[in-house]
Structures are given as C-alpha cells and as structure tokens.
Short mmCIF file of N, CA, C and O in Angstrom, two decimals:
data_model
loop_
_atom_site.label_atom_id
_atom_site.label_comp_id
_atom_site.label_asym_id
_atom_site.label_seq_id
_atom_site.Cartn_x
_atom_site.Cartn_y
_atom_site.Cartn_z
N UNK A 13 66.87 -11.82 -26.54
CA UNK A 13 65.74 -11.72 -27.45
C UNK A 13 65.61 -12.92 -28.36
O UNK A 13 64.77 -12.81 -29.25
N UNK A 14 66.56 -14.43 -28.27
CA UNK A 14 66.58 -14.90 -29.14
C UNK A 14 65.35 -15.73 -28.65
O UNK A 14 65.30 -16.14 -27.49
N UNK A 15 63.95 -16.06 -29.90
CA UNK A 15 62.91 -16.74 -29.46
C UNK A 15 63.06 -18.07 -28.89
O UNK A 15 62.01 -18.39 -28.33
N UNK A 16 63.93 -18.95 -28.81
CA UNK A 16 64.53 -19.95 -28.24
C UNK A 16 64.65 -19.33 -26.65
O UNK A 16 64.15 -20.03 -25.77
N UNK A 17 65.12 -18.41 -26.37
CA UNK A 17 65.50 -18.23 -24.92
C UNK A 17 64.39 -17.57 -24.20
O UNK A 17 64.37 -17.61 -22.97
N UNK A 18 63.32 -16.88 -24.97
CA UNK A 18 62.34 -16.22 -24.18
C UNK A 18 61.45 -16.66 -23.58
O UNK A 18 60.69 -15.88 -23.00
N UNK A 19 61.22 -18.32 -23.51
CA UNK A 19 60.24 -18.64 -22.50
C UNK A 19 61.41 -18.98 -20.63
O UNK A 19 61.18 -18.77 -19.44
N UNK A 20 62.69 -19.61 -21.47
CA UNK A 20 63.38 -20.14 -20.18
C UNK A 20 63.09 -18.74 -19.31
O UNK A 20 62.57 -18.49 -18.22
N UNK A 21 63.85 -17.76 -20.68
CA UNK A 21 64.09 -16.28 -19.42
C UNK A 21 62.85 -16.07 -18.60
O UNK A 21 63.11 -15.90 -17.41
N UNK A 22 61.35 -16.03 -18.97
CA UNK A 22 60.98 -15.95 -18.37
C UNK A 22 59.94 -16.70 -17.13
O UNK A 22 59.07 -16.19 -16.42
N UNK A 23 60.36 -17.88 -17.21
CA UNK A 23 60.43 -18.65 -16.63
C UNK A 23 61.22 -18.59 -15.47
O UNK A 23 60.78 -18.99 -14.40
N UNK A 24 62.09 -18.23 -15.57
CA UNK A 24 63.41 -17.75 -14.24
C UNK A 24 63.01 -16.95 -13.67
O UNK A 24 63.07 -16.96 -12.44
N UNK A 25 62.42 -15.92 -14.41
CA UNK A 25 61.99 -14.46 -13.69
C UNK A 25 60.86 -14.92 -12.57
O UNK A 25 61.05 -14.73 -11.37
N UNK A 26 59.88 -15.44 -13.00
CA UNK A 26 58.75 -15.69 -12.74
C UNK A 26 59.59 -16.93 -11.23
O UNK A 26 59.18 -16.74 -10.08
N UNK A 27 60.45 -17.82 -11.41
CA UNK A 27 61.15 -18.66 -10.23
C UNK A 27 61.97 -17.85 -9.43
O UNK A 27 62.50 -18.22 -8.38
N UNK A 28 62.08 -16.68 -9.98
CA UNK A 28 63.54 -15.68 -8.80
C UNK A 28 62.29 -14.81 -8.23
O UNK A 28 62.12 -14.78 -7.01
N UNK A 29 61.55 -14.23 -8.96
CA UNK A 29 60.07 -13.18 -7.90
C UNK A 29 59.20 -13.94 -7.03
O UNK A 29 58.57 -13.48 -6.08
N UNK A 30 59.22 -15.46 -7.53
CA UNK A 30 58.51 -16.25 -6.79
C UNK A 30 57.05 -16.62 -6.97
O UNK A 30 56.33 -17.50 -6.50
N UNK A 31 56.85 -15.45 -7.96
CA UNK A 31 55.09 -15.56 -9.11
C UNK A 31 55.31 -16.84 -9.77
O UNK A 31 56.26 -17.61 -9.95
N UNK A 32 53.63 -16.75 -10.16
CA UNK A 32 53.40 -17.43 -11.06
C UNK A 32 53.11 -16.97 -12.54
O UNK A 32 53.08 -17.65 -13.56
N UNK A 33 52.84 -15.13 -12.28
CA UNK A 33 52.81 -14.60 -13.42
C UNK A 33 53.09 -13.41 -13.27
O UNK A 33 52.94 -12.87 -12.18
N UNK A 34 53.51 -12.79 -14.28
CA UNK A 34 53.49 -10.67 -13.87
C UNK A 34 52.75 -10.35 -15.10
O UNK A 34 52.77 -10.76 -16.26
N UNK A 35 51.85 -9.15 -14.19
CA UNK A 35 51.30 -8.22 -15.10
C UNK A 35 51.74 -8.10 -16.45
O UNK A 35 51.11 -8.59 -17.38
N UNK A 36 52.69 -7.54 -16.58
CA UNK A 36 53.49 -6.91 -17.77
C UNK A 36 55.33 -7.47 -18.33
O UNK A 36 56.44 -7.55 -17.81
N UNK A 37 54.69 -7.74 -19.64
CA UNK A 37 56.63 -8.39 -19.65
C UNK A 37 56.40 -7.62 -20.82
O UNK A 37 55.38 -7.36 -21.46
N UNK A 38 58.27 -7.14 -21.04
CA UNK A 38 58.17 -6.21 -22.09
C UNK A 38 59.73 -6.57 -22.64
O UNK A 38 60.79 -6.59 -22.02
N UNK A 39 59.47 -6.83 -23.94
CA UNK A 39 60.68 -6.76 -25.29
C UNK A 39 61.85 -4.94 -24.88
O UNK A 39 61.85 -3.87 -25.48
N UNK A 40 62.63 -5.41 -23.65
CA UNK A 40 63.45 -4.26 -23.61
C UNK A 40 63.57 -3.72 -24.98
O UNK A 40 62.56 -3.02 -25.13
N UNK A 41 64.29 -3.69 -26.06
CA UNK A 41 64.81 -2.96 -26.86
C UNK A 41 64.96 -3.57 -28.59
O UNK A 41 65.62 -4.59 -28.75
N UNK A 42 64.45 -3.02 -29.60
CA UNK A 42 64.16 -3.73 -30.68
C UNK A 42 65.39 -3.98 -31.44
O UNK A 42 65.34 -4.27 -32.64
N UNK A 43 66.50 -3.87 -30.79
CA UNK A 43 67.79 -4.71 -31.07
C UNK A 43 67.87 -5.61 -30.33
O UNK A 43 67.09 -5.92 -29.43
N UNK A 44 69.12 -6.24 -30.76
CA UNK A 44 69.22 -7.98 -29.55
C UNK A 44 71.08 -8.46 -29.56
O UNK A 44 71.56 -9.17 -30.45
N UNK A 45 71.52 -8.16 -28.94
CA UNK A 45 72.99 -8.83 -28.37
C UNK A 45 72.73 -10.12 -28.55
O UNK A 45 71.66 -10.71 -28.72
N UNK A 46 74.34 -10.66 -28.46
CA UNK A 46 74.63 -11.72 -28.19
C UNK A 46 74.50 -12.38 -26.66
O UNK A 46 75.06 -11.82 -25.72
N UNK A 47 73.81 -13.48 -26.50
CA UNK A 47 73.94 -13.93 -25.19
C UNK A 47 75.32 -13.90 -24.79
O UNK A 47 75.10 -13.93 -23.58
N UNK A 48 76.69 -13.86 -24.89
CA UNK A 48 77.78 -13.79 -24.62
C UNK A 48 77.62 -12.17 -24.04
O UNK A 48 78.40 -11.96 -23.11
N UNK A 49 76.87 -11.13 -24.36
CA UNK A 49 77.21 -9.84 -24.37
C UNK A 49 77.94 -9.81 -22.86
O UNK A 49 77.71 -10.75 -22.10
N UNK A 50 78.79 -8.77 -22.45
CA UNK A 50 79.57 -9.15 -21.56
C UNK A 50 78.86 -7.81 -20.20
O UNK A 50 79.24 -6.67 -19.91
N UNK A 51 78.08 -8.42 -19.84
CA UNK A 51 76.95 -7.48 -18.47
C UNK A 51 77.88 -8.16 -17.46
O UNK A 51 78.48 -9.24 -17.45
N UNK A 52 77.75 -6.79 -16.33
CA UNK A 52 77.68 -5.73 -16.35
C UNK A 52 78.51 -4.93 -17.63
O UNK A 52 79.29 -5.65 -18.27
N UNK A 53 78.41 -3.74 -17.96
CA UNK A 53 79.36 -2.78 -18.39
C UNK A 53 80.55 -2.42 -17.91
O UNK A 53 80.65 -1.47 -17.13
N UNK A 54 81.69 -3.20 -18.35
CA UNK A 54 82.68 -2.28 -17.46
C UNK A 54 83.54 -1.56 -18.84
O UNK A 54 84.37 -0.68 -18.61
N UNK A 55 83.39 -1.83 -19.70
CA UNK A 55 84.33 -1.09 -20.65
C UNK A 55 83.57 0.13 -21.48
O UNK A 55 83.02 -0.32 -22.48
N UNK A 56 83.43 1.34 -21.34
CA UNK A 56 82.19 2.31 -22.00
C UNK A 56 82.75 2.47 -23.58
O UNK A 56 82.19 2.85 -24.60
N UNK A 57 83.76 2.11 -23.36
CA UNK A 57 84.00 2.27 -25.02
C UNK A 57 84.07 0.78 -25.70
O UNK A 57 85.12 0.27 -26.08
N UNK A 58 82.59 0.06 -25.81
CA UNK A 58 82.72 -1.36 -26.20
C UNK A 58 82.26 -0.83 -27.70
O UNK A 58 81.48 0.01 -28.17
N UNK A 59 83.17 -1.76 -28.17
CA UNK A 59 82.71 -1.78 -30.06
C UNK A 59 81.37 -2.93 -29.89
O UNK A 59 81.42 -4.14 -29.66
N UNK A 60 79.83 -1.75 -30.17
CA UNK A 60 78.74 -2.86 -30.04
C UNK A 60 78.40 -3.49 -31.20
O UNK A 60 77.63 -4.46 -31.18
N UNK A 61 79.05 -2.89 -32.59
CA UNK A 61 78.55 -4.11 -33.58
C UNK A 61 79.03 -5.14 -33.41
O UNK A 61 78.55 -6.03 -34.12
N UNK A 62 80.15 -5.58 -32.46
CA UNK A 62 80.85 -7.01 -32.42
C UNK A 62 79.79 -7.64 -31.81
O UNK A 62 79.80 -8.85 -32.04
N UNK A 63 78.57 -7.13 -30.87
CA UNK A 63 77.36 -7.87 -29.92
C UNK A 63 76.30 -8.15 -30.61
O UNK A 63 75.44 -8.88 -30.12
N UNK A 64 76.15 -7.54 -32.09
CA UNK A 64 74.35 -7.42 -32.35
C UNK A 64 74.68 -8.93 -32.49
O UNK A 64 75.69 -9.62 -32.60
N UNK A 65 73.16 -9.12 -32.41
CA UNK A 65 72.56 -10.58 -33.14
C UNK A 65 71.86 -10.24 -33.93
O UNK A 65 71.36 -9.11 -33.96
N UNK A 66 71.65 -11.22 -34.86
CA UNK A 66 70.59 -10.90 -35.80
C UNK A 66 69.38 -11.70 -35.66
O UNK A 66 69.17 -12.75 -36.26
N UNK A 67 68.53 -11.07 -34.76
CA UNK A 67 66.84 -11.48 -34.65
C UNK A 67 66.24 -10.56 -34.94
O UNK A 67 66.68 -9.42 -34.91
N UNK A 68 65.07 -10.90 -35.31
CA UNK A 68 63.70 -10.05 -35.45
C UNK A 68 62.69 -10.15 -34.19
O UNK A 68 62.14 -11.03 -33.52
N UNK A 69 62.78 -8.52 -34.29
CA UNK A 69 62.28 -8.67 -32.74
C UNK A 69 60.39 -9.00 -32.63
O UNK A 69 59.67 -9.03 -31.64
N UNK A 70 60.03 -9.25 -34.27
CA UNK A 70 58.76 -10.11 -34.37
C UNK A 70 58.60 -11.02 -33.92
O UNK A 70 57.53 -11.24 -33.35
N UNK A 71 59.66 -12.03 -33.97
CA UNK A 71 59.61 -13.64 -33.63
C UNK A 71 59.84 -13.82 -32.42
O UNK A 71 59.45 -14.87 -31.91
N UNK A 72 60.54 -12.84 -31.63
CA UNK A 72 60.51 -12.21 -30.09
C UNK A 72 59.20 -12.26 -29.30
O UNK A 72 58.96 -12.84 -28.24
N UNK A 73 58.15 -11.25 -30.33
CA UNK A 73 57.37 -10.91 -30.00
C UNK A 73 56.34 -12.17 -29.84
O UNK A 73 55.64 -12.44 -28.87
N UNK A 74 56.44 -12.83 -31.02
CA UNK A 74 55.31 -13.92 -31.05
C UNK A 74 55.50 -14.92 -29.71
O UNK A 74 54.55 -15.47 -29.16
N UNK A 75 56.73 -15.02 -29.34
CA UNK A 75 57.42 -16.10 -28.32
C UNK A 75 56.41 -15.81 -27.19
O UNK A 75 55.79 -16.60 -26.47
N UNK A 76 56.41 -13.83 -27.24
CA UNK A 76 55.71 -13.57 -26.04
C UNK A 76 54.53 -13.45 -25.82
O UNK A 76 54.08 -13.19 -24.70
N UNK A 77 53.75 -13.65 -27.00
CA UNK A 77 52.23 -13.94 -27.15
C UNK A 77 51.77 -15.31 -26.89
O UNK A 77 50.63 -15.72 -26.71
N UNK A 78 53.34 -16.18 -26.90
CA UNK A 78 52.72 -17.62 -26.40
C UNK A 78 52.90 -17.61 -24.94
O UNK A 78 52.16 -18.47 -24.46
N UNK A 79 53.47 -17.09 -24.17
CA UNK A 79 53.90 -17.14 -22.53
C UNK A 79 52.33 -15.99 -22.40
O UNK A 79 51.74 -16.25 -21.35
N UNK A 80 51.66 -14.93 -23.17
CA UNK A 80 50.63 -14.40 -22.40
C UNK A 80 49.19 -15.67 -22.65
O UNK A 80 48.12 -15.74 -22.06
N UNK A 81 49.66 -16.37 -23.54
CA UNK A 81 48.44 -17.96 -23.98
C UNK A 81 48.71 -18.79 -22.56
O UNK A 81 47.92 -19.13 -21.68
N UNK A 82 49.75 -18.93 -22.67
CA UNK A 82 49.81 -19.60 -21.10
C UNK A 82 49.91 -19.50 -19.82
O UNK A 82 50.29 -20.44 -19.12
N UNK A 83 49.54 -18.17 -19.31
CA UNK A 83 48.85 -17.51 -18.36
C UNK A 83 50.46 -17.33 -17.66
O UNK A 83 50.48 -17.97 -16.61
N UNK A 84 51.74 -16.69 -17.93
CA UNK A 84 52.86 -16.43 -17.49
C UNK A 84 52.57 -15.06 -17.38
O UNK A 84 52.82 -14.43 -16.35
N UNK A 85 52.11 -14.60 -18.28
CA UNK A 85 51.96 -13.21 -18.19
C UNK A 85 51.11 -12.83 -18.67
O UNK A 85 50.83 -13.28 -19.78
N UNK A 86 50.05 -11.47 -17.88
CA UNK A 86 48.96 -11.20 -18.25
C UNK A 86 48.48 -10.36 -19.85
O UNK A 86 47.45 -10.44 -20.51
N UNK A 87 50.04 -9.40 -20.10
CA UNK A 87 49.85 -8.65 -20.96
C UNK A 87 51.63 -8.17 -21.62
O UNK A 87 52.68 -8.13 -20.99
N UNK A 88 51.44 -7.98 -22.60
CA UNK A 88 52.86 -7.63 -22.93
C UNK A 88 53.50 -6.21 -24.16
O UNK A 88 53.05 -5.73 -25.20
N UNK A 89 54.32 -6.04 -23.60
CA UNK A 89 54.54 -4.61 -24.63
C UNK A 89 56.17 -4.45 -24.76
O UNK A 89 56.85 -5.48 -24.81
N UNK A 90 56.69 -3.40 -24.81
CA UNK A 90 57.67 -2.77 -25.64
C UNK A 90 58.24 -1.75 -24.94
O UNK A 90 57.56 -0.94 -24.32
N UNK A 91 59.86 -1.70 -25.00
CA UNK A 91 60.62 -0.86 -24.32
C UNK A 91 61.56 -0.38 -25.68
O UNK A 91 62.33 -1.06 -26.36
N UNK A 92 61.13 1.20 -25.79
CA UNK A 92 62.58 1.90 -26.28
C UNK A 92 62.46 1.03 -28.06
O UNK A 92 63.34 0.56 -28.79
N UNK A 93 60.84 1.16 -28.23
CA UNK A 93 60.52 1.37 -29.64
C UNK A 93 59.98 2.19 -30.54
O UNK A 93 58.84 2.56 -30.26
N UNK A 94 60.47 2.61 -31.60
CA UNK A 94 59.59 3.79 -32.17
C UNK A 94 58.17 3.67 -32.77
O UNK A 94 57.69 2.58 -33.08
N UNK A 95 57.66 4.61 -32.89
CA UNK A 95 56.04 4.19 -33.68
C UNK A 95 55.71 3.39 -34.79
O UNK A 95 54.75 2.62 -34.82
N UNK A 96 56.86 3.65 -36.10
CA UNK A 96 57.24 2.23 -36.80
C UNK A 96 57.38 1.02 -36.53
O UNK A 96 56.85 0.08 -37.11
N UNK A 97 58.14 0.98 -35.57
CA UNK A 97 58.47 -0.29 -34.96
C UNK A 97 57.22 -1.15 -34.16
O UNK A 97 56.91 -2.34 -34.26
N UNK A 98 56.67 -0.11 -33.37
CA UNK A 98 55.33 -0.65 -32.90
C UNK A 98 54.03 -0.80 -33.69
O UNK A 98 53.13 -1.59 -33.38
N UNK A 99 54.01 -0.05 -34.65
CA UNK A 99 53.30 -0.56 -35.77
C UNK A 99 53.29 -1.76 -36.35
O UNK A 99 52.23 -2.35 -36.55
N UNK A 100 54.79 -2.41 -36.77
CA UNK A 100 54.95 -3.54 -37.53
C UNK A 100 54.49 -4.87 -36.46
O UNK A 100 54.07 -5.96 -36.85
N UNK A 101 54.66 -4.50 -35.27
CA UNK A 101 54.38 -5.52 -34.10
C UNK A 101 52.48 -5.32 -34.51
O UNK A 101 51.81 -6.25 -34.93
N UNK A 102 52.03 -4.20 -34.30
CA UNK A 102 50.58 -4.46 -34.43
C UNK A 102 50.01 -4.75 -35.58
O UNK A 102 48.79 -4.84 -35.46
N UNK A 103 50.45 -4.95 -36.78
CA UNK A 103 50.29 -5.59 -37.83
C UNK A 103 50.33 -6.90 -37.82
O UNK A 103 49.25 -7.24 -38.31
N UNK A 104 51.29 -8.40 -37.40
CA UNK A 104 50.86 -9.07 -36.97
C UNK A 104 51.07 -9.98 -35.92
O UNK A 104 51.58 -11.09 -35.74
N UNK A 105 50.48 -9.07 -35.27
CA UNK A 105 50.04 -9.52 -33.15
C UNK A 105 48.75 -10.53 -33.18
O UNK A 105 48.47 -10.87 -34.33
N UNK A 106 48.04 -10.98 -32.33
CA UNK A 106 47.16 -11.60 -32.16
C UNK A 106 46.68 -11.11 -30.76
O UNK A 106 45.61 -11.33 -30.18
N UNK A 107 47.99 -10.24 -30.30
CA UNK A 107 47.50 -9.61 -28.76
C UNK A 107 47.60 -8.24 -28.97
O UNK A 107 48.31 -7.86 -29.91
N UNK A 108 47.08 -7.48 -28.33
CA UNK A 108 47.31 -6.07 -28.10
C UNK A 108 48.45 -5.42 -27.55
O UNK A 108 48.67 -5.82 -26.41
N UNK A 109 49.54 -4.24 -28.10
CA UNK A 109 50.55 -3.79 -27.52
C UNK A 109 49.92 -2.95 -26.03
O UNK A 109 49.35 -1.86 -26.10
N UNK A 110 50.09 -3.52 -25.05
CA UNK A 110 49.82 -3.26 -23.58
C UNK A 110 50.30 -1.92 -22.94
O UNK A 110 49.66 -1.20 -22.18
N UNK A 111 51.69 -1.71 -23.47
CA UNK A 111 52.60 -0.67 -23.15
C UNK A 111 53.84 -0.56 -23.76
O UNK A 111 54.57 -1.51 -24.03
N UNK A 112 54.08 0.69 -23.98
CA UNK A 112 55.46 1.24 -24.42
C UNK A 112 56.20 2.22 -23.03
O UNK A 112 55.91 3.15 -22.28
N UNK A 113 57.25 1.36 -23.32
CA UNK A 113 57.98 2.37 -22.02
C UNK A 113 59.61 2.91 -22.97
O UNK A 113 60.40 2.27 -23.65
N UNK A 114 59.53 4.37 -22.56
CA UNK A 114 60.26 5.18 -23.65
C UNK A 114 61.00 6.30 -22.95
O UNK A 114 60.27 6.99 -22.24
N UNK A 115 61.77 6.52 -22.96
CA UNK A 115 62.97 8.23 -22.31
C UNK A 115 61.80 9.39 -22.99
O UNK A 115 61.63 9.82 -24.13
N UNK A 116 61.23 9.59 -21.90
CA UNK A 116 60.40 10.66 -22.31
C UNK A 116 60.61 12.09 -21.26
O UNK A 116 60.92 11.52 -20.22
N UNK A 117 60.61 13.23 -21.01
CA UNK A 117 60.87 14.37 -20.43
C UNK A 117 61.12 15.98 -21.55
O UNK A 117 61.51 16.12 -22.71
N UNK A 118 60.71 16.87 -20.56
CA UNK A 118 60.89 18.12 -20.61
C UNK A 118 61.60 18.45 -22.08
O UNK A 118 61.16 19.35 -22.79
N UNK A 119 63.14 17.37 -22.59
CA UNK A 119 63.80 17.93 -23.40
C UNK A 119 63.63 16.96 -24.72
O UNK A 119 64.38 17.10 -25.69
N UNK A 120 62.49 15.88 -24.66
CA UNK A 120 62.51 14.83 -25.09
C UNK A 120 61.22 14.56 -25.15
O UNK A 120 60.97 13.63 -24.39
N UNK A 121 60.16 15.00 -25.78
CA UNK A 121 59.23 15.08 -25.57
C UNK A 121 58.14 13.73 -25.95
O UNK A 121 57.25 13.53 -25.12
N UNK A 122 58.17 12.93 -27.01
CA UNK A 122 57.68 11.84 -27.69
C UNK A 122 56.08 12.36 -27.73
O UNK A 122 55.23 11.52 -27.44
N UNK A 123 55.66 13.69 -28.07
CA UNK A 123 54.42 14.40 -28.54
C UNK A 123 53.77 13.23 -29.47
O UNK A 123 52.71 12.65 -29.26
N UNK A 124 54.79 13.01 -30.67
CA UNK A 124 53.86 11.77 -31.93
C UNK A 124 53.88 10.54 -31.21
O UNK A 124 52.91 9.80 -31.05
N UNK A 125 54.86 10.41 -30.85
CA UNK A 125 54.77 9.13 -30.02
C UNK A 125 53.35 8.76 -28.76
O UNK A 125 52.59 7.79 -28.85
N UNK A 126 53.33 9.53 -27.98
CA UNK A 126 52.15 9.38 -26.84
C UNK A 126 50.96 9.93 -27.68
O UNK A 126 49.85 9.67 -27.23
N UNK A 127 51.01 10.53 -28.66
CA UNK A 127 49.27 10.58 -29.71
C UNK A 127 49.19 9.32 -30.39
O UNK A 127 48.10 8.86 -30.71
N UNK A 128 50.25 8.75 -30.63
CA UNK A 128 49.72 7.54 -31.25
C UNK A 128 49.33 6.64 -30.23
O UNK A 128 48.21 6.13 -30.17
N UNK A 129 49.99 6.50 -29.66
CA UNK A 129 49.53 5.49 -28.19
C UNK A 129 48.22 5.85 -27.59
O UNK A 129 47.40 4.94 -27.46
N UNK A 130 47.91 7.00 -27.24
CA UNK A 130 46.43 7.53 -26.92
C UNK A 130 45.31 6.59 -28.06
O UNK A 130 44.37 5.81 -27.91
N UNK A 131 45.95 7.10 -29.08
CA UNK A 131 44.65 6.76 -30.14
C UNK A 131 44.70 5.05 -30.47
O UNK A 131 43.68 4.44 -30.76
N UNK A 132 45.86 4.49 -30.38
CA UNK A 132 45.76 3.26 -30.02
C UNK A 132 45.61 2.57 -28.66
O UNK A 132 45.92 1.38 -28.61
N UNK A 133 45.17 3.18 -27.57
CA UNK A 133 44.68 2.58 -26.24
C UNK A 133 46.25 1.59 -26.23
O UNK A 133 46.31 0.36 -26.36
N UNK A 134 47.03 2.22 -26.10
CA UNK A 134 48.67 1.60 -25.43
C UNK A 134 48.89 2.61 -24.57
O UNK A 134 48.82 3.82 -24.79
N UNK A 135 49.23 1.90 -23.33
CA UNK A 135 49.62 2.67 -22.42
C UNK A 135 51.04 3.27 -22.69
O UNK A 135 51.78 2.73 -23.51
N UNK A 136 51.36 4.18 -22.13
CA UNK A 136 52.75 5.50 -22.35
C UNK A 136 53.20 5.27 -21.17
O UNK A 136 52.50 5.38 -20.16
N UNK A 137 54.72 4.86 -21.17
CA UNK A 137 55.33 5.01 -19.78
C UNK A 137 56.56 5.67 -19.78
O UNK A 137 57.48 5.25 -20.49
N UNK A 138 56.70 6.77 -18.99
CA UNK A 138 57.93 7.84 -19.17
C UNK A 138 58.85 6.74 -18.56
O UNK A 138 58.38 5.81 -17.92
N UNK A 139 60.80 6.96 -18.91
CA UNK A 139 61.59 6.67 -18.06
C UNK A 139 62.40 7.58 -18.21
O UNK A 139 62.22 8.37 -19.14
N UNK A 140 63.55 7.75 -17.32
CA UNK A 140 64.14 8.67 -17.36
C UNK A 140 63.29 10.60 -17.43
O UNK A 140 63.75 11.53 -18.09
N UNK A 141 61.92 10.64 -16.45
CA UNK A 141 61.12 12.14 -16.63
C UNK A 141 62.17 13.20 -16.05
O UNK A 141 61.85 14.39 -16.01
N UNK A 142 62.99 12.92 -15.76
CA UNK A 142 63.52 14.37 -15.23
C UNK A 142 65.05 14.47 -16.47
O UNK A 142 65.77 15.48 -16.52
N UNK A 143 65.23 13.43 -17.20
CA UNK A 143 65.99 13.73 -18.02
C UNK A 143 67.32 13.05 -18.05
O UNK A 143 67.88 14.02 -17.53
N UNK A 144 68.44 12.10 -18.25
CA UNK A 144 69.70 10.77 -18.37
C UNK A 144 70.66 12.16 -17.64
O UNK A 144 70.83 13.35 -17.91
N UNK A 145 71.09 11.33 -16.70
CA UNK A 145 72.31 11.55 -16.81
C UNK A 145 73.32 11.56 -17.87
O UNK A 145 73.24 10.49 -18.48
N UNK A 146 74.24 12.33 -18.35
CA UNK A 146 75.32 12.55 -19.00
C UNK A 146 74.78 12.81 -20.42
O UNK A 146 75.53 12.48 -21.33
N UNK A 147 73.13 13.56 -20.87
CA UNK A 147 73.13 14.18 -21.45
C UNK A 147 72.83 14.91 -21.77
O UNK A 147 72.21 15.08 -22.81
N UNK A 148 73.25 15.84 -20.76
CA UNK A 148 73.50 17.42 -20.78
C UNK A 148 72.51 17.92 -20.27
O UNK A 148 72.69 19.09 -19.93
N UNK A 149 70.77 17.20 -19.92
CA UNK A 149 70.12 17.72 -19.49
C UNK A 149 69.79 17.53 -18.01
O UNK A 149 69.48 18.49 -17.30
N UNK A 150 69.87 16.37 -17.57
CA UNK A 150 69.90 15.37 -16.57
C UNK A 150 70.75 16.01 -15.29
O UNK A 150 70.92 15.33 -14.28
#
C-alpha cells in the first residue's frame, strides 16, 4: 500500500495478465504491512503489530486515481472497508468508489453497509457468501 509502490505493483500485474488495463483495481485492506511481510503464511501465530506500516490508505488511494488518469485501470475501489472508511475516501476522491468487496453472508450480514452503497451507486461484492472457514459458521 505504500504510494511509492502502487504504480510498479500495478504495472507488474498488468505485465504478468498480459493487459494493458483491468476493469477494476482495488486497495485490498485499509491497513498496510511491511513490504518485508513474510507471504505466504506459514506461522498462524505471527505477532502482526511487528508488520503494520504506517500509511494512509488516502495517499494509496490518490496513487490509484492517478493509474485510473492513465488509462491502467478503468475504475477503482476497496476491499474489507467499513462505511467510515469509505466515506473519508469519498470526501476527497476526484473518482468515484467503483466497488467494495466485503465478507458478507447469512451470519454476517453488512445490511448498513450494502444501503449505503445502494444509495451511493457503489457496487457491493460478497466474499466469502456461504460463510470463512474456521469461523464456526463456514
């Protein structure tokens, strides 16, 4: 997420799919690791405050309003943010939030969440609809 790295990253993406642009690029998660973070997962009990970074996932955001200026990507949105959070992005955007993609299902409902998105013309994208593994509903 650091705004320094978000054009290379997606730049790569766009050289490994073989595009020249995708539909939709989206700010996974409104926290941000350290590029060191150590992917894959092999240890489940990692102490993650040793990973945060400290960015704002605004200046994230703006990075990615310059890659949708330069025709990398058509439209861009948000993974695994709350309505606050997507608020402060639409306060000051210059683009429209495109989509939110969120753990939504049966036990997990995001009712305020997908009314606000309705009434702001942001698209709602369930993940995880039948419910995560390992918690308890899944």
């Amino acid at each position: 997420m650091r705004p320094s790295m978000v054009r290379e990253a997606c730049r790569q993406s766009l050289a490994d799919l073989k595009v020249d642009y995708v539909d939709l690029y989206l700010i996974h998660l409104p926290t941000s690791l350290i590029p060191e973070f150590p992917w894959p997962l092999r240890n489940q009990n990692i102490k993650w405050n040793e990973y945060y970074d400290d960015v704002d996932y605004l200046d994230t955001w703006k990075e990615m309003e310059a890659l949708c200026h330069e025709g990398c990507c058509k439209a861009i949105g948000l993974s695994n943010f709350s309505q606050r959070q997507v608020e402060r992005i639409m306060q000051h955007s210059s683009l429209p939030v495109a989509a939110i993609q969120v753990e939504c299902n049966p036990y997990l409902t995001r009712s305020g969440l997908l009314d606000f998105c309705k009434a702001n013309k942001i698209a709602f994208v369930a993940h995880s609809p039948l419910g995560s593994p390992g918690d308890g509903h899944g």
